[in-house]
PDB file of C-alpha atoms and ligand atoms in Angstrom:
ATOM      1  CA  MET L   1       0.000   0.001   0.000  1.00 95.00           C
ATOM      2  CA  LYS L   2       1.053   3.574  -0.559  1.00 97.00           C
ATOM      3  CA  ILE L   3      -0.120   6.401   1.659  1.00 98.00           C
ATOM      4  CA  VAL L   4      -0.127   9.753  -0.083  1.00 98.00           C
ATOM      5  CA  LEU L   5      -0.331  12.932   1.968  1.00 98.00           C
ATOM      6  CA  LEU L   6      -1.798  15.993   0.261  1.00 98.00           C
ATOM      7  CA  GLY L   7      -2.304  19.528   1.476  1.00 98.00           C
ATOM      8  CA  TYR L   8      -1.175  23.097   1.328  1.00 98.00           C
ATOM      9  CA  MET L   9       2.334  24.303   2.132  1.00 98.00           C
ATOM     10  CA  ALA L  10       3.044  24.125   5.876  1.00 98.00           C
ATOM     11  CA  SER L  11       0.145  21.781   6.592  1.00 98.00           C
ATOM     12  CA  GLY L  12       2.514  19.273   8.239  1.00 98.00           C
ATOM     13  CA  LYS L  13       2.798  16.683   5.455  1.00 98.00           C
ATOM     14  CA  THR L  14       6.499  15.994   6.029  1.00 98.00           C
ATOM     15  CA  THR L  15       6.366  15.829   9.840  1.00 98.00           C
ATOM     16  CA  VAL L  16       3.278  13.629   9.810  1.00 98.00           C
ATOM     17  CA  GLY L  17       4.638  11.474   6.982  1.00 98.00           C
ATOM     18  CA  LYS L  18       7.866  10.740   8.868  1.00 98.00           C
ATOM     19  CA  GLN L  19       6.057   9.761  12.059  1.00 98.00           C
ATOM     20  CA  LEU L  20       3.455   7.690  10.242  1.00 98.00           C
ATOM     21  CA  SER L  21       6.081   5.800   8.245  1.00 98.00           C
ATOM     22  CA  LYS L  22       7.974   4.952  11.438  1.00 98.00           C
ATOM     23  CA  LEU L  23       4.845   3.627  13.087  1.00 98.00           C
ATOM     24  CA  LEU L  24       3.833   1.524  10.074  1.00 98.00           C
ATOM     25  CA  GLN L  25       7.435   0.556   9.252  1.00 97.00           C
ATOM     26  CA  TYR L  26       7.013   1.827   5.717  1.00 98.00           C
ATOM     27  CA  ASN L  27       9.623   3.704   3.714  1.00 98.00           C
ATOM     28  CA  PHE L  28       9.169   7.456   3.810  1.00 98.00           C
ATOM     29  CA  ILE L  29       9.623   9.673   0.771  1.00 98.00           C
ATOM     30  CA  ASP L  30       9.210  13.419   0.684  1.00 98.00           C
ATOM     31  CA  LEU L  31       8.610  14.436  -2.931  1.00 98.00           C
ATOM     32  CA  ASP L  32      10.380  17.804  -2.580  1.00 98.00           C
ATOM     33  CA  SER L  33      13.481  16.141  -1.069  1.00 98.00           C
ATOM     34  CA  TYR L  34      13.376  13.493  -3.803  1.00 98.00           C
ATOM     35  CA  ILE L  35      13.287  16.221  -6.475  1.00 98.00           C
ATOM     36  CA  GLU L  36      16.185  18.014  -4.775  1.00 98.00           C
ATOM     37  CA  ALA L  37      18.273  14.830  -4.675  1.00 98.00           C
ATOM     38  CA  GLN L  38      17.544  13.932  -8.318  1.00 98.00           C
ATOM     39  CA  GLU L  39      18.073  17.440  -9.645  1.00 98.00           C
ATOM     40  CA  LYS L  40      21.007  18.206  -7.326  1.00 98.00           C
ATOM     41  CA  LEU L  41      19.433  21.586  -6.649  1.00 98.00           C
ATOM     42  CA  SER L  42      17.319  22.960  -3.815  1.00 98.00           C
ATOM     43  CA  ILE L  43      13.639  23.685  -4.585  1.00 98.00           C
ATOM     44  CA  PRO L  44      14.250  27.482  -4.666  1.00 97.00           C
ATOM     45  CA  GLU L  45      17.185  26.864  -7.033  1.00 98.00           C
ATOM     46  CA  VAL L  46      15.048  24.719  -9.348  1.00 98.00           C
ATOM     47  CA  PHE L  47      12.465  27.524  -9.568  1.00 98.00           C
ATOM     48  CA  GLN L  48      15.141  30.187  -9.976  1.00 97.00           C
ATOM     49  CA  LYS L  49      17.429  28.440 -12.445  1.00 98.00           C
ATOM     50  CA  LYS L  50      14.996  26.273 -14.415  1.00 98.00           C
ATOM     51  CA  GLY L  51      11.599  27.884 -13.857  1.00 98.00           C
ATOM     52  CA  ALA L  52       8.203  26.820 -12.538  1.00 98.00           C
ATOM     53  CA  ILE L  53       7.191  24.874 -15.651  1.00 98.00           C
ATOM     54  CA  TYR L  54      10.340  22.725 -15.461  1.00 98.00           C
ATOM     55  CA  PHE L  55       9.637  22.119 -11.757  1.00 98.00           C
ATOM     56  CA  ARG L  56       6.059  20.974 -12.473  1.00 98.00           C
ATOM     57  CA  LYS L  57       7.252  18.651 -15.268  1.00 98.00           C
ATOM     58  CA  LYS L  58       9.858  17.031 -13.016  1.00 98.00           C
ATOM     59  CA  GLU L  59       7.423  16.855 -10.092  1.00 98.00           C
ATOM     60  CA  ALA L  60       5.037  14.837 -12.308  1.00 98.00           C
ATOM     61  CA  VAL L  61       7.822  12.511 -13.516  1.00 98.00           C
ATOM     62  CA  TYR L  62       9.179  11.822 -10.022  1.00 98.00           C
ATOM     63  CA  LEU L  63       5.697  11.356  -8.547  1.00 98.00           C
ATOM     64  CA  ARG L  64       5.093   8.545 -11.036  1.00 98.00           C
ATOM     65  CA  GLN L  65       8.553   7.098 -10.440  1.00 98.00           C
ATOM     66  CA  ILE L  66       7.882   6.911  -6.689  1.00 98.00           C
ATOM     67  CA  LEU L  67       4.336   5.552  -6.947  1.00 97.00           C
ATOM     68  CA  ASN L  68       5.455   2.875  -9.414  1.00 96.00           C
ATOM     69  CA  LYS L  69       7.927   1.447  -6.889  1.00 95.00           C
ATOM     70  CA  ASN L  70       6.889  -1.950  -5.727  1.00 92.00           C
ATOM     71  CA  LYS L  71       6.963  -1.457  -1.959  1.00 95.00           C
ATOM     72  CA  PRO L  72       4.938   0.169   0.823  1.00 97.00           C
ATOM     73  CA  ILE L  73       5.604   3.887   1.033  1.00 98.00           C
ATOM     74  CA  VAL L  74       4.388   6.936   2.882  1.00 98.00           C
ATOM     75  CA  LEU L  75       4.719   9.823   0.427  1.00 98.00           C
ATOM     76  CA  SER L  76       4.513  13.492   1.364  1.00 98.00           C
ATOM     77  CA  THR L  77       3.730  15.496  -1.755  1.00 98.00           C
ATOM     78  CA  GLY L  78       4.343  19.190  -2.415  1.00 98.00           C
ATOM     79  CA  GLY L  79       1.464  21.616  -1.916  1.00 98.00           C
ATOM     80  CA  GLY L  80       0.949  21.947  -5.663  1.00 98.00           C
ATOM     81  CA  THR L  81       1.413  18.299  -6.651  1.00 98.00           C
ATOM     82  CA  PRO L  82      -2.270  17.250  -6.958  1.00 98.00           C
ATOM     83  CA  CYS L  83      -3.195  20.513  -8.700  1.00 98.00           C
ATOM     84  CA  TYR L  84      -1.157  20.091 -11.893  1.00 98.00           C
ATOM     85  CA  GLY L  85      -1.486  17.891 -14.980  1.00 97.00           C
ATOM     86  CA  ASN L  86      -2.933  14.461 -14.343  1.00 97.00           C
ATOM     87  CA  ASN L  87      -1.151  13.987 -11.007  1.00 98.00           C
ATOM     88  CA  LEU L  88      -4.315  13.704  -8.959  1.00 98.00           C
ATOM     89  CA  SER L  89      -5.977  11.163 -11.250  1.00 98.00           C
ATOM     90  CA  PHE L  90      -2.721   9.195 -11.256  1.00 97.00           C
ATOM     91  CA  ILE L  91      -2.826   9.069  -7.450  1.00 98.00           C
ATOM     92  CA  LEU L  92      -6.546   8.284  -7.265  1.00 98.00           C
ATOM     93  CA  LYS L  93      -6.800   5.654  -9.986  1.00 96.00           C
ATOM     94  CA  ASN L  94      -4.674   3.078  -8.166  1.00 94.00           C
ATOM     95  CA  LYS L  95      -6.780   1.403  -5.484  1.00 92.00           C
ATOM     96  CA  GLN L  96      -3.573   0.430  -3.648  1.00 91.00           C
ATOM     97  CA  HIS L  97      -3.046   4.116  -2.865  1.00 95.00           C
ATOM     98  CA  LYS L  98      -4.773   5.823   0.021  1.00 98.00           C
ATOM     99  CA  SER L  99      -4.741   9.601  -0.101  1.00 98.00           C
ATOM    100  CA  TYR L 100      -5.209  12.046   2.766  1.00 98.00           C
ATOM    101  CA  TYR L 101      -5.837  15.778   2.720  1.00 98.00           C
ATOM    102  CA  LEU L 102      -4.289  17.385   5.782  1.00 98.00           C
ATOM    103  CA  LYS L 103      -6.633  20.271   6.396  1.00 98.00           C
ATOM    104  CA  VAL L 104      -5.406  23.256   8.414  1.00 98.00           C
ATOM    105  CA  PRO L 105      -7.162  26.649   8.840  1.00 98.00           C
ATOM    106  CA  ASN L 106      -5.827  29.414   6.577  1.00 98.00           C
ATOM    107  CA  THR L 107      -4.914  31.618   9.546  1.00 98.00           C
ATOM    108  CA  ILE L 108      -2.600  28.929  10.964  1.00 98.00           C
ATOM    109  CA  LEU L 109      -1.034  28.257   7.562  1.00 98.00           C
ATOM    110  CA  ALA L 110      -0.384  31.985   7.058  1.00 98.00           C
ATOM    111  CA  LYS L 111       1.276  32.247  10.500  1.00 97.00           C
ATOM    112  CA  ARG L 112       3.518  29.246   9.808  1.00 97.00           C
ATOM    113  CA  LEU L 113       4.378  30.383   6.295  1.00 98.00           C
ATOM    114  CA  VAL L 114       5.546  33.830   7.390  1.00 97.00           C
ATOM    115  CA  GLN L 115       8.089  31.989   9.596  1.00 95.00           C
ATOM    116  CA  GLU L 116       9.010  29.311   7.045  1.00 93.00           C
ATOM    117  CA  LYS L 117       8.880  31.131   3.740  1.00 93.00           C
ATOM    118  CA  ALA L 118      12.612  31.140   2.910  1.00 90.00           C
ATOM    119  CA  HIS L 119      12.630  27.720   1.222  1.00 92.00           C
ATOM    120  CA  ARG L 120       9.231  28.189  -0.420  1.00 96.00           C
ATOM    121  CA  PRO L 121       9.600  30.128  -3.662  1.00 96.00           C
ATOM    122  CA  LEU L 122       5.870  30.779  -4.131  1.00 97.00           C
ATOM    123  CA  VAL L 123       5.581  32.767  -0.897  1.00 97.00           C
ATOM    124  CA  SER L 124       9.132  33.926  -0.188  1.00 96.00           C
ATOM    125  CA  SER L 125       8.458  37.540  -1.171  1.00 96.00           C
ATOM    126  CA  ILE L 126       5.352  37.955   1.016  1.00 97.00           C
ATOM    127  CA  SER L 127       6.410  39.862   4.092  1.00 91.00           C
ATOM    128  CA  THR L 128       3.443  40.364   6.417  1.00 96.00           C
ATOM    129  CA  GLU L 129       1.022  37.905   7.969  1.00 96.00           C
ATOM    130  CA  GLU L 130      -1.892  39.934   6.619  1.00 97.00           C
ATOM    131  CA  LYS L 131      -0.635  39.677   3.026  1.00 98.00           C
ATOM    132  CA  MET L 132       0.191  36.000   3.524  1.00 98.00           C
ATOM    133  CA  LEU L 133      -3.357  35.308   4.718  1.00 98.00           C
ATOM    134  CA  GLU L 134      -4.773  37.054   1.672  1.00 98.00           C
ATOM    135  CA  PHE L 135      -2.522  34.995  -0.648  1.00 98.00           C
ATOM    136  CA  VAL L 136      -3.240  31.710   1.125  1.00 98.00           C
ATOM    137  CA  GLY L 137      -7.010  32.364   1.057  1.00 98.00           C
ATOM    138  CA  LYS L 138      -7.054  32.911  -2.715  1.00 98.00           C
ATOM    139  CA  HIS L 139      -4.651  30.079  -3.427  1.00 98.00           C
ATOM    140  CA  ILE L 140      -6.514  27.513  -1.335  1.00 98.00           C
ATOM    141  CA  PHE L 141      -9.785  28.616  -2.892  1.00 98.00           C
ATOM    142  CA  GLU L 142      -8.293  27.517  -6.253  1.00 98.00           C
ATOM    143  CA  ARG L 143      -6.648  24.380  -4.914  1.00 98.00           C
ATOM    144  CA  LYS L 144      -9.204  22.903  -2.537  1.00 98.00           C
ATOM    145  CA  GLN L 145     -11.159  21.337  -5.423  1.00 98.00           C
ATOM    146  CA  TYR L 146      -8.112  19.070  -5.862  1.00 98.00           C
ATOM    147  CA  TYR L 147      -7.263  18.474  -2.202  1.00 98.00           C
ATOM    148  CA  GLU L 148     -10.863  17.580  -1.402  1.00 98.00           C
ATOM    149  CA  GLN L 149     -10.807  14.660  -3.843  1.00 98.00           C
ATOM    150  CA  ALA L 150      -8.414  12.787  -1.523  1.00 98.00           C
ATOM    151  CA  ASN L 151      -9.841   9.548  -0.111  1.00 98.00           C
ATOM    152  CA  TYR L 152      -9.907  11.125   3.362  1.00 98.00           C
ATOM    153  CA  SER L 153      -9.917  14.682   4.728  1.00 98.00           C
ATOM    154  CA  ILE L 154      -8.154  14.836   8.071  1.00 98.00           C
ATOM    155  CA  ASN L 155      -8.369  17.664  10.586  1.00 97.00           C
ATOM    156  CA  ALA L 156      -4.696  18.570  10.789  1.00 98.00           C
ATOM    157  CA  ASN L 157      -5.130  21.516  13.137  1.00 98.00           C
ATOM    158  CA  THR L 158      -3.706  19.474  15.983  1.00 97.00           C
ATOM    159  CA  TYR L 159      -0.515  17.697  17.090  1.00 97.00           C
ATOM    160  CA  PRO L 160       1.295  15.436  14.615  1.00 98.00           C
ATOM    161  CA  LYS L 161       0.679  12.432  16.884  1.00 98.00           C
ATOM    162  CA  ALA L 162      -3.096  12.994  16.763  1.00 98.00           C
ATOM    163  CA  ILE L 163      -2.989  13.373  12.980  1.00 98.00           C
ATOM    164  CA  VAL L 164      -1.015  10.130  12.676  1.00 98.00           C
ATOM    165  CA  GLU L 165      -3.577   8.373  14.889  1.00 98.00           C
ATOM    166  CA  ALA L 166      -6.464   9.711  12.783  1.00 98.00           C
ATOM    167  CA  ILE L 167      -4.816   8.326   9.650  1.00 98.00           C
ATOM    168  CA  VAL L 168      -4.036   4.970  11.247  1.00 98.00           C
ATOM    169  CA  ALA L 169      -7.676   4.700  12.360  1.00 97.00           C
ATOM    170  CA  THR L 170      -8.766   4.699   8.702  1.00 97.00           C
ATOM    171  CA  LEU L 171      -6.471   1.765   7.871  1.00 95.00           C
ATOM    172  CA  TYR L 172      -8.080  -0.904   9.984  1.00 83.00           C
TER     173      TYR L 172
HETATM  174  C1  S3P S   1       4.683  24.155  -3.664  1.00 94.66           C
HETATM  175  C2  S3P S   1       4.891  23.581  -2.449  1.00 94.66           C
HETATM  176  C3  S3P S   1       6.233  23.160  -1.995  1.00 94.66           C
HETATM  177  C4  S3P S   1       7.139  22.845  -3.188  1.00 94.66           C
HETATM  178  C5  S3P S   1       7.162  24.000  -4.131  1.00 94.66           C
HETATM  179  C6  S3P S   1       5.768  24.347  -4.669  1.00 94.66           C
HETATM  180  C7  S3P S   1       3.289  24.554  -4.039  1.00 94.66           C
HETATM  181  O1  S3P S   1       6.098  22.003  -1.163  1.00 94.66           O
HETATM  182  O2  S3P S   1       6.733  21.682  -3.839  1.00 94.66           O
HETATM  183  O3  S3P S   1       7.725  25.093  -3.462  1.00 94.66           O
HETATM  184  O4  S3P S   1       3.012  24.758  -5.227  1.00 94.66           O
HETATM  185  O5  S3P S   1       2.443  24.647  -3.114  1.00 94.66           O
HETATM  186  P1  S3P S   1       5.566  22.058   0.381  1.00 94.66           P
HETATM  187  O6  S3P S   1       4.087  21.898   0.347  1.00 94.66           O
HETATM  188  O7  S3P S   1       6.254  20.885   1.005  1.00 94.66           O
HETATM  189  O8  S3P S   1       6.006  23.366   0.944  1.00 94.66           O
END
């Protein structure tokens, strides 16, 4: 089985994915880290040097590469992964994949993103929490139609341990 975590930037996909994979004794893959390792560039460098379109093309290629591996995996995707090309249908069509939308209120995401924007090219130039909230609100309004197609929506406005438990509860 493959567990695919979806959700906006700073929704906790990587933290939750690591803990969940430990508990289930699955391999853990973070799509952004995978892209960085394959491309030998950081995510901001990929955007800067190669552009957003190149990033989205590679993201789609590596997503398929990871999901075609023949072993159990917990995969944390990037915030935009399900929103481009046929990525979401690729995730959803395989019944061996279980997908989870980690849902966090916009206000919390905006607070986190102001602190953690340096390595996130899409929001790195937004300086105040007020502007971040405005950006996040509009962006999630466009993206939620994709996130909400996940097999499960999980309230992720809580501790990672509780989120992990909520996911595990859907498995049995
Ligand atoms: C992106 C989210 C990032 C990363 C890239 C684009 C997005 O991943 O893939 O900066 O489009 O939302 P995180 O969700 O891990 O920050």
